[in-house]
XYZ file of N, CA and C in Angstrom:
516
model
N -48.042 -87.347 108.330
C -47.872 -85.932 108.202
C -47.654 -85.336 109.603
N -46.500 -84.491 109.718
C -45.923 -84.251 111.148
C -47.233 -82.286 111.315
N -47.615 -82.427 112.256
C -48.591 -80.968 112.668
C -47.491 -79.926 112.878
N -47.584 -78.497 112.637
C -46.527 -77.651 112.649
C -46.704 -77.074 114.055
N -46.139 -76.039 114.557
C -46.540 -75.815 115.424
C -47.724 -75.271 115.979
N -48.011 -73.795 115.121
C -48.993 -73.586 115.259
C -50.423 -74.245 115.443
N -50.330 -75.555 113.839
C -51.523 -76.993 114.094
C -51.695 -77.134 115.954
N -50.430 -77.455 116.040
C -50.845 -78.137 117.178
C -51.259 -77.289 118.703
N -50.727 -75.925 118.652
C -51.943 -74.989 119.209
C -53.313 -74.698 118.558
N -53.718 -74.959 117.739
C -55.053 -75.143 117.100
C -55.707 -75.813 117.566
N -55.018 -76.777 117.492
C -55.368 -78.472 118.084
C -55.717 -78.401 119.926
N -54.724 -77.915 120.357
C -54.968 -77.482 122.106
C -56.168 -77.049 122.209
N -56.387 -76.241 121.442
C -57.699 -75.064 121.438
C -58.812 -75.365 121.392
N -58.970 -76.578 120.507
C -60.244 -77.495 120.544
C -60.247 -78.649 120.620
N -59.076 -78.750 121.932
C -59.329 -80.049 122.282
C -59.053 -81.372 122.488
N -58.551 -81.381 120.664
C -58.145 -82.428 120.185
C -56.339 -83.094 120.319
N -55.617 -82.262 121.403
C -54.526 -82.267 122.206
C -54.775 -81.383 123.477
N -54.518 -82.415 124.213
C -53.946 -82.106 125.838
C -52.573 -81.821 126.202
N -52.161 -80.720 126.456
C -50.830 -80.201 126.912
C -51.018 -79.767 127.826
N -51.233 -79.977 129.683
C -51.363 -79.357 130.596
C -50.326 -79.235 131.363
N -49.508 -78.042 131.819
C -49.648 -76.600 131.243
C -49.417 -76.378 130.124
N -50.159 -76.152 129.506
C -49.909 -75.352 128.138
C -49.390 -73.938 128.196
N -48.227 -73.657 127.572
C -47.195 -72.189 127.425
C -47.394 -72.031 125.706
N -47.395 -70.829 125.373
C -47.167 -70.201 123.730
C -45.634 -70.252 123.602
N -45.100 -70.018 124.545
C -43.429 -69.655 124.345
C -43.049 -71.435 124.245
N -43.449 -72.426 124.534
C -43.387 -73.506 124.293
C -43.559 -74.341 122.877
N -44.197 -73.366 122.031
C -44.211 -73.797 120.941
C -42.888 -73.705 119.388
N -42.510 -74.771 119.144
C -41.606 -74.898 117.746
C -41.846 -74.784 116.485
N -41.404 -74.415 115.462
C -41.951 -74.584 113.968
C -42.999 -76.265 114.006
N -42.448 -77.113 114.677
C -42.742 -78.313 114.064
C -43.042 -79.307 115.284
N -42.873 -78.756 116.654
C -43.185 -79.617 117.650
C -43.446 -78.779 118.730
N -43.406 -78.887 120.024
C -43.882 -78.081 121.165
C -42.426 -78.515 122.309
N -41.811 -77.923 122.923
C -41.403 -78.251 124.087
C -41.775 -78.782 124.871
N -41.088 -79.621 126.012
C -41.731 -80.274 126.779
C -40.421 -80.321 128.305
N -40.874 -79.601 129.456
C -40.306 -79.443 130.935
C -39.720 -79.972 131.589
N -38.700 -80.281 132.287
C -38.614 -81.450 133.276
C -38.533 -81.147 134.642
N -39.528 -82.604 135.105
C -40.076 -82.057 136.682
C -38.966 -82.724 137.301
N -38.378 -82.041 138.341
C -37.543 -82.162 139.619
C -37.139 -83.147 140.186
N -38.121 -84.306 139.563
C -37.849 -85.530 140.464
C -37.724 -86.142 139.226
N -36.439 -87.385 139.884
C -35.811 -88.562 139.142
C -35.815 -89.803 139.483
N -35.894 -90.840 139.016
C -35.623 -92.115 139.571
C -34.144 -92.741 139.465
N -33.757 -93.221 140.207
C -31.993 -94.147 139.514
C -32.639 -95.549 140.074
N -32.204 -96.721 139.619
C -31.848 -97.642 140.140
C -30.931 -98.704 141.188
N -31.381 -98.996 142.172
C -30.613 -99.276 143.611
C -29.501 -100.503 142.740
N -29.545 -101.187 142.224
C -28.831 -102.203 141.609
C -28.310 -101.561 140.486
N -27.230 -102.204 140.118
C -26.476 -102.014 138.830
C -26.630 -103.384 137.885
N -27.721 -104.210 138.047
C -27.747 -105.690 137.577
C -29.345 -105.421 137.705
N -30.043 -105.435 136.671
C -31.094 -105.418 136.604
C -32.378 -106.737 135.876
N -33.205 -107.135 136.508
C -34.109 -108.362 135.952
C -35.206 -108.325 135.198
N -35.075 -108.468 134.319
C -37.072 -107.484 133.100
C -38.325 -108.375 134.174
N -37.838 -109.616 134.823
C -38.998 -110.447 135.170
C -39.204 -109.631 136.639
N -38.390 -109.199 136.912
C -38.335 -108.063 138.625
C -39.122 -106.869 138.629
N -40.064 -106.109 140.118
C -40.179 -104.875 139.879
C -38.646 -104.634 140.513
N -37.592 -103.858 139.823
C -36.303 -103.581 140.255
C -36.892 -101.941 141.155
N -36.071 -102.158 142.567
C -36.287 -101.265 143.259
C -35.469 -99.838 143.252
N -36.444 -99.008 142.752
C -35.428 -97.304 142.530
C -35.304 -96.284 143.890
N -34.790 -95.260 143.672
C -34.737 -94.058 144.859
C -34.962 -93.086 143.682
N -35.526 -91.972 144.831
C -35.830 -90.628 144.302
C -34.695 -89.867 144.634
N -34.302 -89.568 143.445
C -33.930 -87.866 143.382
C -34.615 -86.326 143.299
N -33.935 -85.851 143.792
C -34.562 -84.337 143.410
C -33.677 -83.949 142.836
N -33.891 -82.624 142.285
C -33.484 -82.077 141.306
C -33.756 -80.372 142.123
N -32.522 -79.661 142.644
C -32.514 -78.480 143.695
C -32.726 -77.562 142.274
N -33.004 -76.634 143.061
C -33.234 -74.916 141.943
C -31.475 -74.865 141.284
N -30.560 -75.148 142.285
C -29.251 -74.790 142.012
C -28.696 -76.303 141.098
N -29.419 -77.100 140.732
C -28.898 -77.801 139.560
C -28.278 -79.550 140.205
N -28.758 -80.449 139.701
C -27.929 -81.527 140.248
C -26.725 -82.200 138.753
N -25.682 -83.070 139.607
C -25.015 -83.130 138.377
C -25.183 -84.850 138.019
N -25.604 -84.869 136.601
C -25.803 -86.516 136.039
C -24.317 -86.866 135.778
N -23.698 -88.298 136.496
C -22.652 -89.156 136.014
C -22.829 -89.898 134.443
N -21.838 -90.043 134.053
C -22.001 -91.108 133.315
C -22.066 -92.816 133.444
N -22.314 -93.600 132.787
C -22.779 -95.210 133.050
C -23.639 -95.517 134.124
N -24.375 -94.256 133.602
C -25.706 -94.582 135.153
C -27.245 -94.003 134.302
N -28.128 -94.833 134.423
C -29.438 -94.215 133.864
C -30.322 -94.024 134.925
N -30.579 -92.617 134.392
C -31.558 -91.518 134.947
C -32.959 -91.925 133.998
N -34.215 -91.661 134.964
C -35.603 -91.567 134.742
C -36.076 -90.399 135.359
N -36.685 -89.601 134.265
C -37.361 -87.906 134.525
C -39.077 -88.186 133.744
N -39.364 -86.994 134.213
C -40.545 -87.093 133.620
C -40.617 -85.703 133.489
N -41.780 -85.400 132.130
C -42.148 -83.840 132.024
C -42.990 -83.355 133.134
N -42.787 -82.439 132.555
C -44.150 -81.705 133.925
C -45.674 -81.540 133.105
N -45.220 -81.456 131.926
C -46.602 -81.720 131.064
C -47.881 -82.732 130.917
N -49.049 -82.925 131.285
C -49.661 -84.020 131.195
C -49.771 -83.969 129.587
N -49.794 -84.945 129.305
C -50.229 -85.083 127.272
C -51.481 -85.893 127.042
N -52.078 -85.825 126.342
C -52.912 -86.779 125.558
C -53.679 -86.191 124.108
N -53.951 -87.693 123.462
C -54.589 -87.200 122.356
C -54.733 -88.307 121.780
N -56.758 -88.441 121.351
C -57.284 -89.675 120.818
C -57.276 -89.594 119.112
N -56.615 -88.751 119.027
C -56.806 -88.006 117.487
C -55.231 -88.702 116.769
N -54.184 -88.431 117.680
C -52.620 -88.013 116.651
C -51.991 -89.103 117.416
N -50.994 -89.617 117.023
C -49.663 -90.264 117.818
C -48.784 -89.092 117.730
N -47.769 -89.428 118.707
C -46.618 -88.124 119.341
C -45.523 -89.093 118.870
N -44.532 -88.575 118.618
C -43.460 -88.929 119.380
C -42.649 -87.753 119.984
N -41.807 -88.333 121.168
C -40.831 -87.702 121.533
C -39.243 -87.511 121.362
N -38.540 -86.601 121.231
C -37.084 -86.405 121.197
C -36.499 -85.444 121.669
N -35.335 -85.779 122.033
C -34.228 -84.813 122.983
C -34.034 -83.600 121.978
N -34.284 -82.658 122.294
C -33.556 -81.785 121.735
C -32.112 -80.985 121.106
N -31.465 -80.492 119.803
C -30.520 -79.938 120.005
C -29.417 -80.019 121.027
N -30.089 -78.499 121.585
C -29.596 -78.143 122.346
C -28.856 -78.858 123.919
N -29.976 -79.436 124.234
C -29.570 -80.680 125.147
C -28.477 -81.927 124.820
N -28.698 -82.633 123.262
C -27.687 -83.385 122.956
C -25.987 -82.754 122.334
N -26.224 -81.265 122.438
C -24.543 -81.114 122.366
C -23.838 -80.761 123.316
N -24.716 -81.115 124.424
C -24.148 -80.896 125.666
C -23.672 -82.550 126.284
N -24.227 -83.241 125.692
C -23.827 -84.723 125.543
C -24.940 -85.108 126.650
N -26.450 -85.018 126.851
C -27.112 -85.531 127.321
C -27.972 -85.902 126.582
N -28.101 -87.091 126.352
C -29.493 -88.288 125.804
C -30.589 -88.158 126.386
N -31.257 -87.916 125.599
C -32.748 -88.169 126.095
C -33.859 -88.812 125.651
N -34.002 -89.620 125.781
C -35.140 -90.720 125.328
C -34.904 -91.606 124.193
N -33.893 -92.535 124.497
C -33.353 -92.813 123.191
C -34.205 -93.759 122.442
N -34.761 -94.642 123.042
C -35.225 -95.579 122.074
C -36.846 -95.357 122.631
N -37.390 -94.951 123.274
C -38.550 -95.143 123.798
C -39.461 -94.002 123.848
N -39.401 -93.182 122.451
C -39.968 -92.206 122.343
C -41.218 -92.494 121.046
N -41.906 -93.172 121.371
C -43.137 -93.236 120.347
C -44.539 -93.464 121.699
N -45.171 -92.528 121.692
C -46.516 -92.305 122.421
C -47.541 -92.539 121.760
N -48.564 -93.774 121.706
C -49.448 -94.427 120.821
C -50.687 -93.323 121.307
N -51.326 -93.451 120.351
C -52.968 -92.566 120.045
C -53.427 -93.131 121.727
N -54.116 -91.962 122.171
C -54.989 -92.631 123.524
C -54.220 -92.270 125.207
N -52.610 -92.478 124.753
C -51.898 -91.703 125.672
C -52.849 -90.870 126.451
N -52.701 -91.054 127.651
C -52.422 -89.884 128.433
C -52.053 -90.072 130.246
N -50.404 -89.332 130.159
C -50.045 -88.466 131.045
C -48.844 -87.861 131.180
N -47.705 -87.788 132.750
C -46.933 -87.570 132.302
C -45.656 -88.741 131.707
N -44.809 -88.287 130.988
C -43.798 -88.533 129.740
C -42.944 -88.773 130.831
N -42.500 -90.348 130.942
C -41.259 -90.687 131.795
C -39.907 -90.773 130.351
N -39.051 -89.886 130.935
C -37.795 -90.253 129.808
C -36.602 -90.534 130.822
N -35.922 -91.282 129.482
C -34.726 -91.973 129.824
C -33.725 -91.161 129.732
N -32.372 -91.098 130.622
C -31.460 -90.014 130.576
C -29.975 -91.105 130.916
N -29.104 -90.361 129.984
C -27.963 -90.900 130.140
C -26.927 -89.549 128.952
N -25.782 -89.534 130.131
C -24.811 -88.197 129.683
C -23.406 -89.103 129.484
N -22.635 -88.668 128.302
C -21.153 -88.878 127.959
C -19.914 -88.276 128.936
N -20.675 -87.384 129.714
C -19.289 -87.000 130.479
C -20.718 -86.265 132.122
N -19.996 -85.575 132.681
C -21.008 -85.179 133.424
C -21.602 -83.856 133.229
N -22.677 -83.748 133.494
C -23.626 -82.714 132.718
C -24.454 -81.867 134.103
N -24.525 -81.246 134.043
C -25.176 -80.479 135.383
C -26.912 -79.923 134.721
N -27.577 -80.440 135.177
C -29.434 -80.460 134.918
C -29.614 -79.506 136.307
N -30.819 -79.199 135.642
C -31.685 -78.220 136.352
C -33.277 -78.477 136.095
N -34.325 -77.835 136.885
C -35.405 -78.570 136.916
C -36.410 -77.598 136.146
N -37.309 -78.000 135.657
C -38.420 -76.861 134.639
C -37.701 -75.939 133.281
N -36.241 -77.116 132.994
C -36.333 -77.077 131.799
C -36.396 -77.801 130.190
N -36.884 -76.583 128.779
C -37.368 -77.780 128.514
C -35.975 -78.504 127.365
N -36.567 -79.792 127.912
C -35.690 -80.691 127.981
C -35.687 -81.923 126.629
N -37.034 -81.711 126.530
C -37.452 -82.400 124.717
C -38.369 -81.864 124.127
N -38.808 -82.389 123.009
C -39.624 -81.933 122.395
C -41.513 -82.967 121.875
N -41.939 -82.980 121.813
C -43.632 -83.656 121.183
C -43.196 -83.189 120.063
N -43.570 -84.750 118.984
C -44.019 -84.210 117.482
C -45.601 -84.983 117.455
N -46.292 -83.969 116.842
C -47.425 -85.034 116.669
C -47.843 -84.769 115.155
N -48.403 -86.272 114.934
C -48.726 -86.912 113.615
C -50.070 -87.671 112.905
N -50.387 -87.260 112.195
C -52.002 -87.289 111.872
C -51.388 -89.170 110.968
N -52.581 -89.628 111.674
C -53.061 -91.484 111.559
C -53.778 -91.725 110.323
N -53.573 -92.778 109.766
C -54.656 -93.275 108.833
C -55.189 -94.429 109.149
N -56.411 -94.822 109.126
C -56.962 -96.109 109.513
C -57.647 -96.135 110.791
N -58.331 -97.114 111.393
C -59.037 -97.255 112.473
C -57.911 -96.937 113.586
N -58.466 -96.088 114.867
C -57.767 -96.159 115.640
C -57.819 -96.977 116.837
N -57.249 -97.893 117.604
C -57.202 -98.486 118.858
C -56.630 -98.088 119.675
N -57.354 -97.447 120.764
C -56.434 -96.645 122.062
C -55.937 -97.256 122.729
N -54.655 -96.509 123.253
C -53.700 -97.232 124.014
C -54.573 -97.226 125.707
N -54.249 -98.831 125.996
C -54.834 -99.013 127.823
C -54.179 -100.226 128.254
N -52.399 -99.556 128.260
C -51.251 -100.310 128.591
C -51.350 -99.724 130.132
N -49.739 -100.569 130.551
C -49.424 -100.112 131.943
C -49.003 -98.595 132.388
N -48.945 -97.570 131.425
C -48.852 -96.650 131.886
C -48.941 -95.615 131.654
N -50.689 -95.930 131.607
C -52.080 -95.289 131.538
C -52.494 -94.234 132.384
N -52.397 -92.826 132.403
C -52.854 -92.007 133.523
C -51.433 -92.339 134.556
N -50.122 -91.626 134.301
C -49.348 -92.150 135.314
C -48.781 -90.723 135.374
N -48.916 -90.539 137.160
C -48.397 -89.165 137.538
C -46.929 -89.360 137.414
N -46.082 -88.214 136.804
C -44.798 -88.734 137.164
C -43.727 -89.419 136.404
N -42.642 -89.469 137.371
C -41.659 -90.437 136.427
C -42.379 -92.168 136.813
N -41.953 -92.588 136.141
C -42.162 -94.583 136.181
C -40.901 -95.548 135.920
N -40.981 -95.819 136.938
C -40.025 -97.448 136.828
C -40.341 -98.313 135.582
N -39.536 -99.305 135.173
C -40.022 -100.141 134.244
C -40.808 -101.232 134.557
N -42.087 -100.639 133.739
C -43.303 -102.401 134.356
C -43.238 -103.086 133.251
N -41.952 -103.478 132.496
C -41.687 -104.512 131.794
C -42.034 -105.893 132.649
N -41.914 -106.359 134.046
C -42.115 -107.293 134.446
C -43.346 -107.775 134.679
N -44.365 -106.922 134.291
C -45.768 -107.068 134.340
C -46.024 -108.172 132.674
N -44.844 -108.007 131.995
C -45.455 -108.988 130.478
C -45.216 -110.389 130.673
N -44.123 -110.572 131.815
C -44.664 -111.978 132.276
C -45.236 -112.582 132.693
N -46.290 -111.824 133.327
C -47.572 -112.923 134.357
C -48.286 -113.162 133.815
């Protein structure tokens, strides 16, 4: 059962969801908005190894807008910290954002019960797209569980920020 919006300011209220900063104007019929902070990661290689930490650079993201290429993936993160031992989330790009032909989080938008911090998403545009920073850019759905819960205390647990992929951490 997906929480409406309002639920899930209810839910802020006592507790039982972490949205820090929390905004009212942030809230949807059926999910909450969610920001994007200024800084990006790209990848220095175009040939990448899952068994590698592959080495990235920072971007910023100016007040006056930077512009995303295409056949290149971008890593953002919200500005929102999240958590919640209660609901699983997931995340998705919004509307508005995908008819502008920017992807956002395509396959890697399910946030297990226990989560918490900030939301690294994946970015990739069909033509070039001009971004700007502190806006919002996806959306949180959150969803009431049945059964015992086991909290998530993966690799990226309490993580300020955008994140590289610690896929290479499942080989050791």
């Amino acid at each position: 059962m997906v929480l409406t919006g309002l639920e899930i300011q209810k839910q802020v209220s006592i507790n039982n969801i972490e949205i820090e900063p929390f905004n009212e104007n942030q809230i949807n019929p059926n999910s909450y908005n969610l920001t994007l902070n200024n800084k990006l990661l790209v990848y220095k290689s175009k040939r990448l190894d899952m068994k590698k930490d592959n080495p990235t650079e920072e971007l910023i993201i100016p007040e006056d807008g930077l512009w995303l290429e295409p056949n290149k993936l971008y890593l953002g993160s919200t500005n929102e910290f999240v958590h919640s031992d209660k609901y699983l989330s997931t995340v998705e790009g919004r509307s508005s954002t995908a008819r502008i032909g920017l992807d956002v989080h395509k396959t890697a938008g399910f946030i297990d019960v226990g989560f918490a911090g900030h939301i690294t998403l994946e970015f990739q545009v069909v033509q070039p797209v001009k971004i700007y920073p502190n806006i919002p850019v996806c959306q949180i759905i959150y969803h009431e569980i049945v059964g015992d819960v086991v909290l998530y205390k993966g690799k990226y647990q309490n993580n300020q920020g955008v994140q590289a992929s610690r896929i290479y951490r499942d080989f050791k």
